[in-house]
PDB file of C-alpha atoms and ligand atoms in Angstrom:
ATOM      1  CA  MET A1148      17.558 -12.016   2.983  1.00 93.00           C
ATOM      2  CA  GLU A1149      17.691 -13.353  -0.577  1.00 96.00           C
ATOM      3  CA  TYR A1150      14.383 -12.925  -2.367  1.00 98.00           C
ATOM      4  CA  LYS A1151      12.860 -15.692  -4.491  1.00 97.00           C
ATOM      5  CA  HIS A1152       9.432 -14.244  -5.164  1.00 98.00           C
ATOM      6  CA  ILE A1153       9.907 -10.504  -5.134  1.00 98.00           C
ATOM      7  CA  LEU A1154      12.180  -8.067  -6.957  1.00 98.00           C
ATOM      8  CA  PHE A1155      13.586  -5.201  -4.937  1.00 98.00           C
ATOM      9  CA  GLU A1156      15.139  -2.240  -6.728  1.00 98.00           C
ATOM     10  CA  VAL A1157      16.168   1.155  -5.442  1.00 98.00           C
ATOM     11  CA  ALA A1158      16.718   4.108  -7.747  1.00 97.00           C
ATOM     12  CA  ASP A1159      16.686   7.830  -7.025  1.00 95.00           C
ATOM     13  CA  GLY A1160      15.365   7.354  -3.502  1.00 97.00           C
ATOM     14  CA  VAL A1161      12.465   5.131  -4.613  1.00 98.00           C
ATOM     15  CA  ALA A1162      12.240   1.419  -3.781  1.00 98.00           C
ATOM     16  CA  THR A1163      10.176  -0.584  -6.253  1.00 98.00           C
ATOM     17  CA  ILE A1164       9.008  -3.934  -4.910  1.00 99.00           C
ATOM     18  CA  THR A1165       7.610  -6.266  -7.553  1.00 98.00           C
ATOM     19  CA  ILE A1166       5.742  -9.394  -6.497  1.00 98.00           C
ATOM     20  CA  ASN A1167       7.054 -11.891  -8.988  1.00 98.00           C
ATOM     21  CA  ARG A1168       5.022 -15.087  -9.311  1.00 97.00           C
ATOM     22  CA  PRO A1169       3.265 -14.302 -12.585  1.00 95.00           C
ATOM     23  CA  LYS A1170       2.389 -17.968 -13.249  1.00 95.00           C
ATOM     24  CA  ALA A1171       0.222 -17.922 -10.110  1.00 98.00           C
ATOM     25  CA  LEU A1172      -0.952 -14.383 -10.880  1.00 98.00           C
ATOM     26  CA  ASN A1173       1.323 -13.202  -8.040  1.00 98.00           C
ATOM     27  CA  ALA A1174      -0.736 -14.990  -5.378  1.00 98.00           C
ATOM     28  CA  LEU A1175       0.712 -14.557  -1.892  1.00 98.00           C
ATOM     29  CA  ASN A1176       1.971 -17.652  -0.113  1.00 97.00           C
ATOM     30  CA  SER A1177       3.770 -17.561   3.234  1.00 97.00           C
ATOM     31  CA  GLU A1178       7.181 -17.252   1.551  1.00 98.00           C
ATOM     32  CA  VAL A1179       6.076 -14.161  -0.356  1.00 98.00           C
ATOM     33  CA  ILE A1180       4.624 -12.687   2.821  1.00 98.00           C
ATOM     34  CA  GLY A1181       7.966 -13.324   4.578  1.00 98.00           C
ATOM     35  CA  GLU A1182       9.850 -11.580   1.786  1.00 98.00           C
ATOM     36  CA  LEU A1183       7.440  -8.649   1.779  1.00 98.00           C
ATOM     37  CA  LYS A1184       7.934  -8.330   5.517  1.00 98.00           C
ATOM     38  CA  ASP A1185      11.715  -8.261   5.134  1.00 98.00           C
ATOM     39  CA  ALA A1186      11.408  -5.700   2.325  1.00 98.00           C
ATOM     40  CA  ALA A1187       9.181  -3.464   4.481  1.00 98.00           C
ATOM     41  CA  ALA A1188      11.771  -3.522   7.284  1.00 98.00           C
ATOM     42  CA  ARG A1189      14.468  -2.650   4.744  1.00 98.00           C
ATOM     43  CA  CYS A1190      12.415   0.264   3.419  1.00 98.00           C
ATOM     44  CA  LYS A1191      11.958   1.539   6.960  1.00 98.00           C
ATOM     45  CA  THR A1192      15.613   1.458   7.995  1.00 98.00           C
ATOM     46  CA  ASP A1193      17.400   2.346   4.745  1.00 98.00           C
ATOM     47  CA  GLU A1194      17.755   6.111   4.788  1.00 96.00           C
ATOM     48  CA  ALA A1195      18.407   6.168   1.042  1.00 96.00           C
ATOM     49  CA  ILE A1196      14.805   5.024   0.506  1.00 98.00           C
ATOM     50  CA  LYS A1197      12.350   7.916   0.620  1.00 98.00           C
ATOM     51  CA  ALA A1198       9.287   6.389  -1.057  1.00 98.00           C
ATOM     52  CA  VAL A1199       8.082   2.921  -2.024  1.00 98.00           C
ATOM     53  CA  ILE A1200       6.153   1.418  -4.928  1.00 99.00           C
ATOM     54  CA  LEU A1201       4.486  -1.995  -4.696  1.00 98.00           C
ATOM     55  CA  THR A1202       3.479  -3.676  -7.930  1.00 98.00           C
ATOM     56  CA  GLY A1203       3.014  -7.090  -9.549  1.00 98.00           C
ATOM     57  CA  ALA A1204       4.995  -8.752 -12.324  1.00 98.00           C
ATOM     58  CA  GLY A1205       3.386  -9.192 -15.724  1.00 97.00           C
ATOM     59  CA  GLU A1206       0.468  -7.489 -17.399  1.00 96.00           C
ATOM     60  CA  LYS A1207      -2.402  -9.445 -15.930  1.00 98.00           C
ATOM     61  CA  SER A1208      -2.274  -9.301 -12.185  1.00 98.00           C
ATOM     62  CA  PHE A1209      -1.162  -7.197  -9.247  1.00 98.00           C
ATOM     63  CA  VAL A1210      -1.982  -9.957  -6.733  1.00 98.00           C
ATOM     64  CA  ALA A1211      -4.812 -12.501  -7.234  1.00 98.00           C
ATOM     65  CA  GLY A1212      -5.116 -13.043  -3.484  1.00 98.00           C
ATOM     66  CA  ALA A1213      -3.683 -15.380  -0.923  1.00 98.00           C
ATOM     67  CA  ASP A1214      -2.395 -18.631  -2.402  1.00 98.00           C
ATOM     68  CA  ILE A1215      -5.422 -20.917  -2.402  1.00 98.00           C
ATOM     69  CA  SER A1216      -3.314 -24.045  -2.939  1.00 97.00           C
ATOM     70  CA  GLN A1217      -1.463 -23.291   0.295  1.00 96.00           C
ATOM     71  CA  MET A1218      -4.640 -22.508   2.242  1.00 96.00           C
ATOM     72  CA  ALA A1219      -6.879 -25.335   1.112  1.00 95.00           C
ATOM     73  CA  GLU A1220      -6.013 -27.817   3.865  1.00 95.00           C
ATOM     74  CA  LEU A1221      -5.219 -25.442   6.718  1.00 96.00           C
ATOM     75  CA  ARG A1222      -6.719 -25.973  10.158  1.00 97.00           C
ATOM     76  CA  PRO A1223      -8.005 -22.917  12.055  1.00 96.00           C
ATOM     77  CA  GLN A1224      -4.791 -22.471  14.095  1.00 97.00           C
ATOM     78  CA  GLN A1225      -2.587 -22.633  10.984  1.00 97.00           C
ATOM     79  CA  ALA A1226      -4.958 -20.291   9.181  1.00 97.00           C
ATOM     80  CA  MET A1227      -4.676 -17.886  12.086  1.00 98.00           C
ATOM     81  CA  GLU A1228      -0.861 -17.910  11.820  1.00 98.00           C
ATOM     82  CA  PHE A1229      -0.993 -17.252   8.060  1.00 98.00           C
ATOM     83  CA  MET A1230      -3.481 -14.447   8.664  1.00 98.00           C
ATOM     84  CA  GLU A1231      -1.409 -12.848  11.396  1.00 98.00           C
ATOM     85  CA  ALA A1232       1.716 -12.928   9.213  1.00 98.00           C
ATOM     86  CA  GLY A1233      -0.176 -11.096   6.449  1.00 98.00           C
ATOM     87  CA  ILE A1234      -1.796  -8.604   8.794  1.00 98.00           C
ATOM     88  CA  GLU A1235       1.524  -7.731  10.416  1.00 98.00           C
ATOM     89  CA  THR A1236       3.282  -7.371   7.074  1.00 98.00           C
ATOM     90  CA  PHE A1237       0.559  -5.225   5.464  1.00 98.00           C
ATOM     91  CA  ARG A1238       0.468  -3.008   8.551  1.00 98.00           C
ATOM     92  CA  MET A1239       4.226  -2.434   8.225  1.00 98.00           C
ATOM     93  CA  TYR A1240       3.584  -0.803   4.842  1.00 98.00           C
ATOM     94  CA  GLU A1241       0.592   1.126   6.152  1.00 98.00           C
ATOM     95  CA  VAL A1242       2.565   2.706   8.999  1.00 98.00           C
ATOM     96  CA  LEU A1243       5.935   2.897   7.213  1.00 98.00           C
ATOM     97  CA  PRO A1244       7.168   6.450   7.870  1.00 98.00           C
ATOM     98  CA  LYS A1245       7.506   7.002   4.109  1.00 98.00           C
ATOM     99  CA  PRO A1246       4.884   7.145   1.342  1.00 98.00           C
ATOM    100  CA  VAL A1247       3.877   3.815  -0.205  1.00 98.00           C
ATOM    101  CA  ILE A1248       2.168   3.659  -3.605  1.00 99.00           C
ATOM    102  CA  ALA A1249       0.399   0.566  -4.949  1.00 99.00           C
ATOM    103  CA  ALA A1250       0.679   0.368  -8.745  1.00 99.00           C
ATOM    104  CA  VAL A1251      -2.168  -2.053  -9.426  1.00 98.00           C
ATOM    105  CA  ASN A1252      -1.487  -3.650 -12.817  1.00 98.00           C
ATOM    106  CA  GLY A1253      -4.381  -6.090 -13.202  1.00 98.00           C
ATOM    107  CA  PHE A1254      -6.231  -8.333 -10.751  1.00 98.00           C
ATOM    108  CA  ALA A1255      -6.285  -7.117  -7.146  1.00 98.00           C
ATOM    109  CA  LEU A1256      -8.467  -9.769  -5.546  1.00 98.00           C
ATOM    110  CA  GLY A1257      -8.792 -10.838  -1.926  1.00 98.00           C
ATOM    111  CA  GLY A1258      -5.353 -10.423  -0.358  1.00 98.00           C
ATOM    112  CA  GLY A1259      -4.389  -8.348  -3.416  1.00 98.00           C
ATOM    113  CA  VAL A1260      -6.874  -5.589  -2.758  1.00 98.00           C
ATOM    114  CA  GLU A1261      -6.110  -5.902   0.956  1.00 98.00           C
ATOM    115  CA  LEU A1262      -2.405  -5.274   0.270  1.00 99.00           C
ATOM    116  CA  ALA A1263      -3.250  -2.348  -2.028  1.00 99.00           C
ATOM    117  CA  MET A1264      -5.538  -0.876   0.645  1.00 98.00           C
ATOM    118  CA  SER A1265      -2.640  -0.955   3.111  1.00 98.00           C
ATOM    119  CA  CYS A1266      -0.706   1.384   0.817  1.00 98.00           C
ATOM    120  CA  ASP A1267      -1.154   5.151   1.035  1.00 98.00           C
ATOM    121  CA  ILE A1268      -2.108   5.708  -2.589  1.00 98.00           C
ATOM    122  CA  ARG A1269      -3.510   3.348  -5.201  1.00 98.00           C
ATOM    123  CA  LEU A1270      -2.842   3.921  -8.895  1.00 99.00           C
ATOM    124  CA  ALA A1271      -4.473   1.426 -11.251  1.00 98.00           C
ATOM    125  CA  SER A1272      -4.085   0.366 -14.863  1.00 98.00           C
ATOM    126  CA  GLU A1273      -7.206   0.423 -17.041  1.00 98.00           C
ATOM    127  CA  ASN A1274      -7.297  -3.393 -17.024  1.00 98.00           C
ATOM    128  CA  ALA A1275      -7.225  -3.622 -13.214  1.00 98.00           C
ATOM    129  CA  ARG A1276     -10.027  -5.496 -11.488  1.00 98.00           C
ATOM    130  CA  PHE A1277     -10.817  -5.370  -7.805  1.00 98.00           C
ATOM    131  CA  GLY A1278     -12.797  -7.617  -5.519  1.00 98.00           C
ATOM    132  CA  GLN A1279     -13.080  -9.512  -2.269  1.00 98.00           C
ATOM    133  CA  PRO A1280     -14.129 -12.921  -3.647  1.00 98.00           C
ATOM    134  CA  GLU A1281     -13.373 -14.882  -0.457  1.00 98.00           C
ATOM    135  CA  ILE A1282     -17.056 -15.670   0.107  1.00 98.00           C
ATOM    136  CA  LEU A1283     -17.047 -17.664  -3.146  1.00 98.00           C
ATOM    137  CA  ILE A1284     -14.570 -20.114  -1.582  1.00 98.00           C
ATOM    138  CA  GLY A1285     -16.189 -20.278   1.836  1.00 97.00           C
ATOM    139  CA  LEU A1286     -14.092 -17.611   3.520  1.00 97.00           C
ATOM    140  CA  ILE A1287     -14.197 -13.998   4.527  1.00 98.00           C
ATOM    141  CA  PRO A1288     -11.409 -11.451   4.035  1.00 98.00           C
ATOM    142  CA  GLY A1289      -8.666 -12.156   6.573  1.00 98.00           C
ATOM    143  CA  TRP A1290      -6.003  -9.569   5.810  1.00 98.00           C
ATOM    144  CA  GLY A1291      -7.945  -6.456   6.698  1.00 98.00           C
ATOM    145  CA  GLY A1292     -10.611  -6.362   3.973  1.00 98.00           C
ATOM    146  CA  THR A1293     -13.611  -6.188   6.272  1.00 98.00           C
ATOM    147  CA  GLN A1294     -12.085  -3.153   7.979  1.00 98.00           C
ATOM    148  CA  ARG A1295     -10.116  -1.211   5.376  1.00 98.00           C
ATOM    149  CA  LEU A1296     -12.644  -1.579   2.548  1.00 98.00           C
ATOM    150  CA  ALA A1297     -15.449  -0.211   4.726  1.00 98.00           C
ATOM    151  CA  ARG A1298     -13.236   2.690   5.817  1.00 97.00           C
ATOM    152  CA  LEU A1299     -12.276   3.504   2.221  1.00 98.00           C
ATOM    153  CA  VAL A1300     -15.556   3.133   0.339  1.00 98.00           C
ATOM    154  CA  GLY A1301     -18.219   3.036   3.074  1.00 98.00           C
ATOM    155  CA  MET A1302     -19.943   0.189   4.849  1.00 98.00           C
ATOM    156  CA  GLY A1303     -22.740  -0.265   2.313  1.00 98.00           C
ATOM    157  CA  ARG A1304     -20.431  -0.814  -0.641  1.00 98.00           C
ATOM    158  CA  ALA A1305     -18.000  -2.899   1.410  1.00 98.00           C
ATOM    159  CA  LYS A1306     -20.850  -5.211   2.378  1.00 98.00           C
ATOM    160  CA  GLU A1307     -22.017  -5.423  -1.243  1.00 98.00           C
ATOM    161  CA  TYR A1308     -18.570  -6.495  -2.451  1.00 98.00           C
ATOM    162  CA  ILE A1309     -17.715  -8.763   0.475  1.00 98.00           C
ATOM    163  CA  LEU A1310     -21.113 -10.482   0.777  1.00 98.00           C
ATOM    164  CA  ALA A1311     -21.571 -11.098  -2.965  1.00 98.00           C
ATOM    165  CA  GLY A1312     -17.904 -11.560  -3.957  1.00 98.00           C
ATOM    166  CA  GLY A1313     -18.214  -9.619  -7.218  1.00 97.00           C
ATOM    167  CA  GLN A1314     -15.472  -7.781  -9.089  1.00 98.00           C
ATOM    168  CA  ILE A1315     -15.341  -4.156 -10.215  1.00 98.00           C
ATOM    169  CA  ASP A1316     -13.218  -2.586 -12.913  1.00 98.00           C
ATOM    170  CA  ALA A1317     -10.724   0.252 -12.519  1.00 98.00           C
ATOM    171  CA  ARG A1318     -13.205   2.942 -13.587  1.00 98.00           C
ATOM    172  CA  ARG A1319     -15.723   1.885 -10.940  1.00 98.00           C
ATOM    173  CA  ALA A1320     -12.938   1.592  -8.359  1.00 98.00           C
ATOM    174  CA  TYR A1321     -12.018   5.190  -9.190  1.00 98.00           C
ATOM    175  CA  GLU A1322     -15.646   6.359  -8.922  1.00 98.00           C
ATOM    176  CA  ILE A1323     -16.028   4.931  -5.422  1.00 98.00           C
ATOM    177  CA  GLY A1324     -12.658   6.208  -4.190  1.00 98.00           C
ATOM    178  CA  LEU A1325     -10.928   2.859  -3.990  1.00 98.00           C
ATOM    179  CA  VAL A1326      -8.203   4.055  -6.367  1.00 98.00           C
ATOM    180  CA  ASN A1327      -6.736   7.520  -6.754  1.00 98.00           C
ATOM    181  CA  GLN A1328      -5.972   7.470 -10.510  1.00 98.00           C
ATOM    182  CA  VAL A1329      -6.342   5.192 -13.522  1.00 98.00           C
ATOM    183  CA  TYR A1330      -3.780   5.015 -16.351  1.00 98.00           C
ATOM    184  CA  PRO A1331      -3.241   2.951 -19.501  1.00 98.00           C
ATOM    185  CA  LEU A1332      -1.183  -0.086 -18.488  1.00 98.00           C
ATOM    186  CA  ASP A1333       2.033   1.130 -20.163  1.00 98.00           C
ATOM    187  CA  GLN A1334       1.841   4.436 -18.282  1.00 98.00           C
ATOM    188  CA  LEU A1335       1.092   2.978 -14.847  1.00 98.00           C
ATOM    189  CA  LEU A1336       4.637   2.359 -13.608  1.00 98.00           C
ATOM    190  CA  PRO A1337       6.086   5.558 -15.119  1.00 98.00           C
ATOM    191  CA  GLU A1338       3.307   7.544 -13.418  1.00 98.00           C
ATOM    192  CA  ALA A1339       3.861   5.728 -10.124  1.00 98.00           C
ATOM    193  CA  LYS A1340       7.600   6.456 -10.374  1.00 98.00           C
ATOM    194  CA  LYS A1341       6.923  10.101 -11.189  1.00 98.00           C
ATOM    195  CA  LEU A1342       4.714  10.490  -8.114  1.00 98.00           C
ATOM    196  CA  ALA A1343       7.125   8.560  -5.894  1.00 98.00           C
ATOM    197  CA  ALA A1344      10.080  10.649  -7.117  1.00 98.00           C
ATOM    198  CA  LYS A1345       8.142  13.823  -6.400  1.00 97.00           C
ATOM    199  CA  MET A1346       7.414  12.682  -2.852  1.00 98.00           C
ATOM    200  CA  ALA A1347      10.990  11.399  -2.375  1.00 97.00           C
ATOM    201  CA  ASN A1348      12.178  14.980  -2.802  1.00 96.00           C
ATOM    202  CA  LEU A1349       9.738  16.471  -0.292  1.00 97.00           C
ATOM    203  CA  PRO A1350      10.635  17.020   3.371  1.00 97.00           C
ATOM    204  CA  GLY A1351      10.812  13.498   4.801  1.00 97.00           C
ATOM    205  CA  PHE A1352      10.011  14.362   8.386  1.00 97.00           C
ATOM    206  CA  ALA A1353       6.868  16.258   7.382  1.00 98.00           C
ATOM    207  CA  LEU A1354       5.795  13.293   5.227  1.00 98.00           C
ATOM    208  CA  LYS A1355       6.291  11.008   8.206  1.00 98.00           C
ATOM    209  CA  MET A1356       4.276  13.305  10.464  1.00 98.00           C
ATOM    210  CA  ALA A1357       1.468  13.688   7.909  1.00 98.00           C
ATOM    211  CA  LYS A1358       1.149   9.925   7.556  1.00 98.00           C
ATOM    212  CA  HIS A1359       1.290   9.421  11.306  1.00 98.00           C
ATOM    213  CA  ALA A1360      -1.436  12.008  11.965  1.00 98.00           C
ATOM    214  CA  ILE A1361      -3.739  10.511   9.316  1.00 98.00           C
ATOM    215  CA  ASN A1362      -3.137   6.874  10.296  1.00 98.00           C
ATOM    216  CA  TYR A1363      -3.405   7.281  14.038  1.00 98.00           C
ATOM    217  CA  GLY A1364      -5.921  10.139  14.108  1.00 98.00           C
ATOM    218  CA  TYR A1365      -8.537   8.499  11.893  1.00 96.00           C
ATOM    219  CA  ASP A1366     -10.137   6.347  14.572  1.00 95.00           C
ATOM    220  CA  LEU A1367      -9.840   8.854  17.423  1.00 98.00           C
ATOM    221  CA  ALA A1368     -12.530  11.238  18.637  1.00 98.00           C
ATOM    222  CA  LEU A1369     -12.104  14.530  16.759  1.00 98.00           C
ATOM    223  CA  ASP A1370     -10.716  16.523  19.700  1.00 98.00           C
ATOM    224  CA  ASN A1371      -8.071  13.875  20.374  1.00 98.00           C
ATOM    225  CA  ALA A1372      -7.276  13.614  16.670  1.00 98.00           C
ATOM    226  CA  MET A1373      -6.805  17.382  16.462  1.00 98.00           C
ATOM    227  CA  ARG A1374      -4.443  17.175  19.437  1.00 98.00           C
ATOM    228  CA  LEU A1375      -2.435  14.527  17.589  1.00 98.00           C
ATOM    229  CA  GLU A1376      -2.297  16.746  14.510  1.00 98.00           C
ATOM    230  CA  THR A1377      -1.070  19.661  16.639  1.00 98.00           C
ATOM    231  CA  GLU A1378       1.723  17.530  18.092  1.00 98.00           C
ATOM    232  CA  CYS A1379       2.768  16.229  14.680  1.00 98.00           C
ATOM    233  CA  CYS A1380       2.635  19.654  13.055  1.00 98.00           C
ATOM    234  CA  SER A1381       4.531  21.391  15.868  1.00 98.00           C
ATOM    235  CA  GLN A1382       7.340  18.816  15.629  1.00 98.00           C
ATOM    236  CA  CYS A1383       7.938  19.868  12.019  1.00 98.00           C
ATOM    237  CA  PHE A1384       9.178  23.195  13.402  1.00 98.00           C
ATOM    238  CA  SER A1385      12.210  21.392  14.799  1.00 97.00           C
ATOM    239  CA  THR A1386      13.501  20.512  11.314  1.00 97.00           C
ATOM    240  CA  ASP A1387      15.913  22.265   8.969  1.00 97.00           C
ATOM    241  CA  ASP A1388      13.544  21.492   6.109  1.00 97.00           C
ATOM    242  CA  GLN A1389      10.745  23.579   7.655  1.00 98.00           C
ATOM    243  CA  LYS A1390      13.131  26.514   8.118  1.00 97.00           C
ATOM    244  CA  GLU A1391      14.424  26.114   4.566  1.00 97.00           C
ATOM    245  CA  GLY A1392      10.924  25.684   3.063  1.00 97.00           C
ATOM    246  CA  MET A1393       9.602  28.871   4.607  1.00 98.00           C
ATOM    247  CA  LYS A1394      12.808  30.868   4.022  1.00 98.00           C
ATOM    248  CA  ALA A1395      12.846  29.838   0.354  1.00 98.00           C
ATOM    249  CA  PHE A1396       9.211  30.872  -0.020  1.00 98.00           C
ATOM    250  CA  LEU A1397       9.922  34.308   1.457  1.00 98.00           C
ATOM    251  CA  GLU A1398      13.042  34.713  -0.706  1.00 98.00           C
ATOM    252  CA  LYS A1399      11.035  33.630  -3.777  1.00 98.00           C
ATOM    253  CA  ARG A1400      13.377  30.743  -4.649  1.00 98.00           C
ATOM    254  CA  LYS A1401      13.122  26.962  -4.797  1.00 96.00           C
ATOM    255  CA  PRO A1402      13.811  25.232  -1.469  1.00 96.00           C
ATOM    256  CA  VAL A1403      16.753  22.870  -1.109  1.00 95.00           C
ATOM    257  CA  PHE A1404      15.629  20.198   1.342  1.00 95.00           C
ATOM    258  CA  LYS A1405      18.168  18.086   3.219  1.00 92.00           C
ATOM    259  CA  GLY A1406      15.760  15.538   4.687  1.00 88.00           C
ATOM    260  CA  LYS A1407      16.467  16.749   8.218  1.00 89.00           C
TER     261      LYS A1407
HETATM  262  N1  CO8 B2102      -4.022 -18.775  -5.382  1.00 97.20           N
HETATM  263  C1  CO8 B2102      -3.317 -19.715  -6.015  1.00 97.20           C
HETATM  264  N2  CO8 B2102      -3.218 -19.767  -7.362  1.00 97.20           N
HETATM  265  C2  CO8 B2102      -3.890 -18.843  -8.075  1.00 97.20           C
HETATM  266  C3  CO8 B2102      -4.649 -17.829  -7.467  1.00 97.20           C
HETATM  267  C4  CO8 B2102      -4.696 -17.814  -6.039  1.00 97.20           C
HETATM  268  N3  CO8 B2102      -5.353 -16.859  -5.357  1.00 97.20           N
HETATM  269  N4  CO8 B2102      -5.211 -17.058  -8.432  1.00 97.20           N
HETATM  270  C5  CO8 B2102      -4.796 -17.579  -9.595  1.00 97.20           C
HETATM  271  N5  CO8 B2102      -3.990 -18.645  -9.406  1.00 97.20           N
HETATM  272  C6  CO8 B2102      -3.346 -19.498 -10.404  1.00 97.20           C
HETATM  273  C7  CO8 B2102      -4.333 -20.457 -11.036  1.00 97.20           C
HETATM  274  O1  CO8 B2102      -4.528 -21.584 -10.226  1.00 97.20           O
HETATM  275  C8  CO8 B2102      -3.648 -20.752 -12.347  1.00 97.20           C
HETATM  276  O2  CO8 B2102      -2.637 -21.688 -12.116  1.00 97.20           O
HETATM  277  P1  CO8 B2102      -2.394 -22.925 -13.162  1.00 97.20           P
HETATM  278  O3  CO8 B2102      -2.024 -22.242 -14.443  1.00 97.20           O
HETATM  279  O4  CO8 B2102      -1.276 -23.681 -12.541  1.00 97.20           O
HETATM  280  O5  CO8 B2102      -3.684 -23.644 -13.239  1.00 97.20           O
HETATM  281  C9  CO8 B2102      -2.978 -19.441 -12.706  1.00 97.20           C
HETATM  282  O6  CO8 B2102      -2.887 -18.702 -11.493  1.00 97.20           O
HETATM  283  C10 CO8 B2102      -3.769 -18.616 -13.698  1.00 97.20           C
HETATM  284  O7  CO8 B2102      -5.086 -18.452 -13.191  1.00 97.20           O
HETATM  285  P2  CO8 B2102      -6.401 -18.780 -14.044  1.00 97.20           P
HETATM  286  O8  CO8 B2102      -6.113 -19.840 -15.039  1.00 97.20           O
HETATM  287  O9  CO8 B2102      -7.516 -19.005 -13.081  1.00 97.20           O
HETATM  288  O10 CO8 B2102      -6.556 -17.389 -14.827  1.00 97.20           O
HETATM  289  P3  CO8 B2102      -7.916 -16.756 -15.358  1.00 97.20           P
HETATM  290  O11 CO8 B2102      -7.514 -15.589 -16.189  1.00 97.20           O
HETATM  291  O12 CO8 B2102      -8.830 -17.751 -15.919  1.00 97.20           O
HETATM  292  O13 CO8 B2102      -8.632 -16.188 -14.017  1.00 97.20           O
HETATM  293  C11 CO8 B2102      -8.719 -15.047 -11.900  1.00 97.20           C
HETATM  294  C12 CO8 B2102      -8.026 -15.160 -13.271  1.00 97.20           C
HETATM  295  C13 CO8 B2102     -10.139 -14.499 -12.058  1.00 97.20           C
HETATM  296  C14 CO8 B2102      -7.896 -14.056 -11.078  1.00 97.20           C
HETATM  297  C15 CO8 B2102      -8.756 -16.458 -11.223  1.00 97.20           C
HETATM  298  O14 CO8 B2102      -7.443 -16.986 -11.236  1.00 97.20           O
HETATM  299  C16 CO8 B2102      -9.223 -16.422  -9.796  1.00 97.20           C
HETATM  300  O15 CO8 B2102     -10.407 -16.320  -9.545  1.00 97.20           O
HETATM  301  N6  CO8 B2102      -8.275 -16.531  -8.855  1.00 97.20           N
HETATM  302  C17 CO8 B2102      -8.596 -16.612  -7.435  1.00 97.20           C
HETATM  303  C18 CO8 B2102      -9.002 -15.276  -6.898  1.00 97.20           C
HETATM  304  C19 CO8 B2102      -9.399 -15.377  -5.440  1.00 97.20           C
HETATM  305  O16 CO8 B2102     -10.326 -16.066  -5.056  1.00 97.20           O
HETATM  306  N7  CO8 B2102      -8.651 -14.649  -4.595  1.00 97.20           N
HETATM  307  C20 CO8 B2102      -8.905 -14.607  -3.174  1.00 97.20           C
HETATM  308  C21 CO8 B2102      -8.154 -15.692  -2.466  1.00 97.20           C
HETATM  309  S1  CO8 B2102      -8.558 -15.752  -0.758  1.00 97.20           S
HETATM  310  C22 CO8 B2102      -7.707 -14.468  -0.071  1.00 97.20           C
HETATM  311  O17 CO8 B2102      -7.018 -13.731  -0.723  1.00 97.20           O
HETATM  312  C23 CO8 B2102      -7.841 -14.303   1.408  1.00 97.20           C
HETATM  313  C24 CO8 B2102      -6.711 -13.494   2.001  1.00 97.20           C
HETATM  314  C25 CO8 B2102      -6.533 -13.556   3.499  1.00 97.20           C
HETATM  315  C26 CO8 B2102      -6.981 -14.792   4.144  1.00 97.20           C
HETATM  316  C27 CO8 B2102      -5.938 -15.540   4.896  1.00 97.20           C
HETATM  317  C28 CO8 B2102      -6.604 -16.775   5.483  1.00 97.20           C
HETATM  318  C29 CO8 B2102      -5.676 -17.781   6.072  1.00 97.20           C
END
């Protein structure tokens, strides 16, 4: 697929996907969602890609939400289709068997924070601002915000942000655990690339298992979740990388992982 609204680059095992509609503050219309979906499938199947970064073009916005001009006249059925396309696409990043980092370079509002919350790790620039302002335009979050925000920051705070539609800055987002780290804007992408490169060189199967156990264990009863962890962990013992990692430790040398 040729991309009109996103940039897709792969270097050193890391795919960087840049949402590129800076004039609309990188708002997500159905075309962008379609391209993001295609890019997620590419990231999943391309074995050269070991980690993924999602970011926005420009210095002002990661993603300022779903495209309001496209949504304004939708009927409920059409809205449902737009919602389902977003939900499916965001979930592809959430369960991608490789780490996904959101590099949040400015506004992450509505669908923007929902996309970031579907990533494994959120790094933010100091100028980033977060919020679920849907209520201000007569809506509620429709791409996972009511669920993922509550899971990340607790129900009380999620209700505060969703019911009042306010924004918080990067520092506050860090304090409440919505973002993992905050950097000056010019250091955000280099730091995201550094972290992605580090993970790209770690044993890929173990990364996949770790993500699987966290994603699918989170909503299970603890005993069932522990069983899932046991299955995922035991499968790592079938890989060359586990053998190499432990052998290298015992021989006091650096491991050479093959990704198998
Ligand atoms: N959709 C469409 N265009 C947008 C959006 C958006 N979400 N956000 C900004 N833009 C456009 C503006 O219209 C403007 O375009 P133009 O220059 O042609 O007038 C351009 O981007 C620049 O924006 P502003 O002039 O408004 O820039 P400011 O710096 O003054 O303000 C803000 C920046 C605060 C980010 C402001 O643009 C804003 O409030 N944007 C809307 C934020 C918002 O409400 N987001 C949530 C949208 S709803 C949502 O995401 C629900 C997701 C899932 C539901 C699916 C249901 C079907």
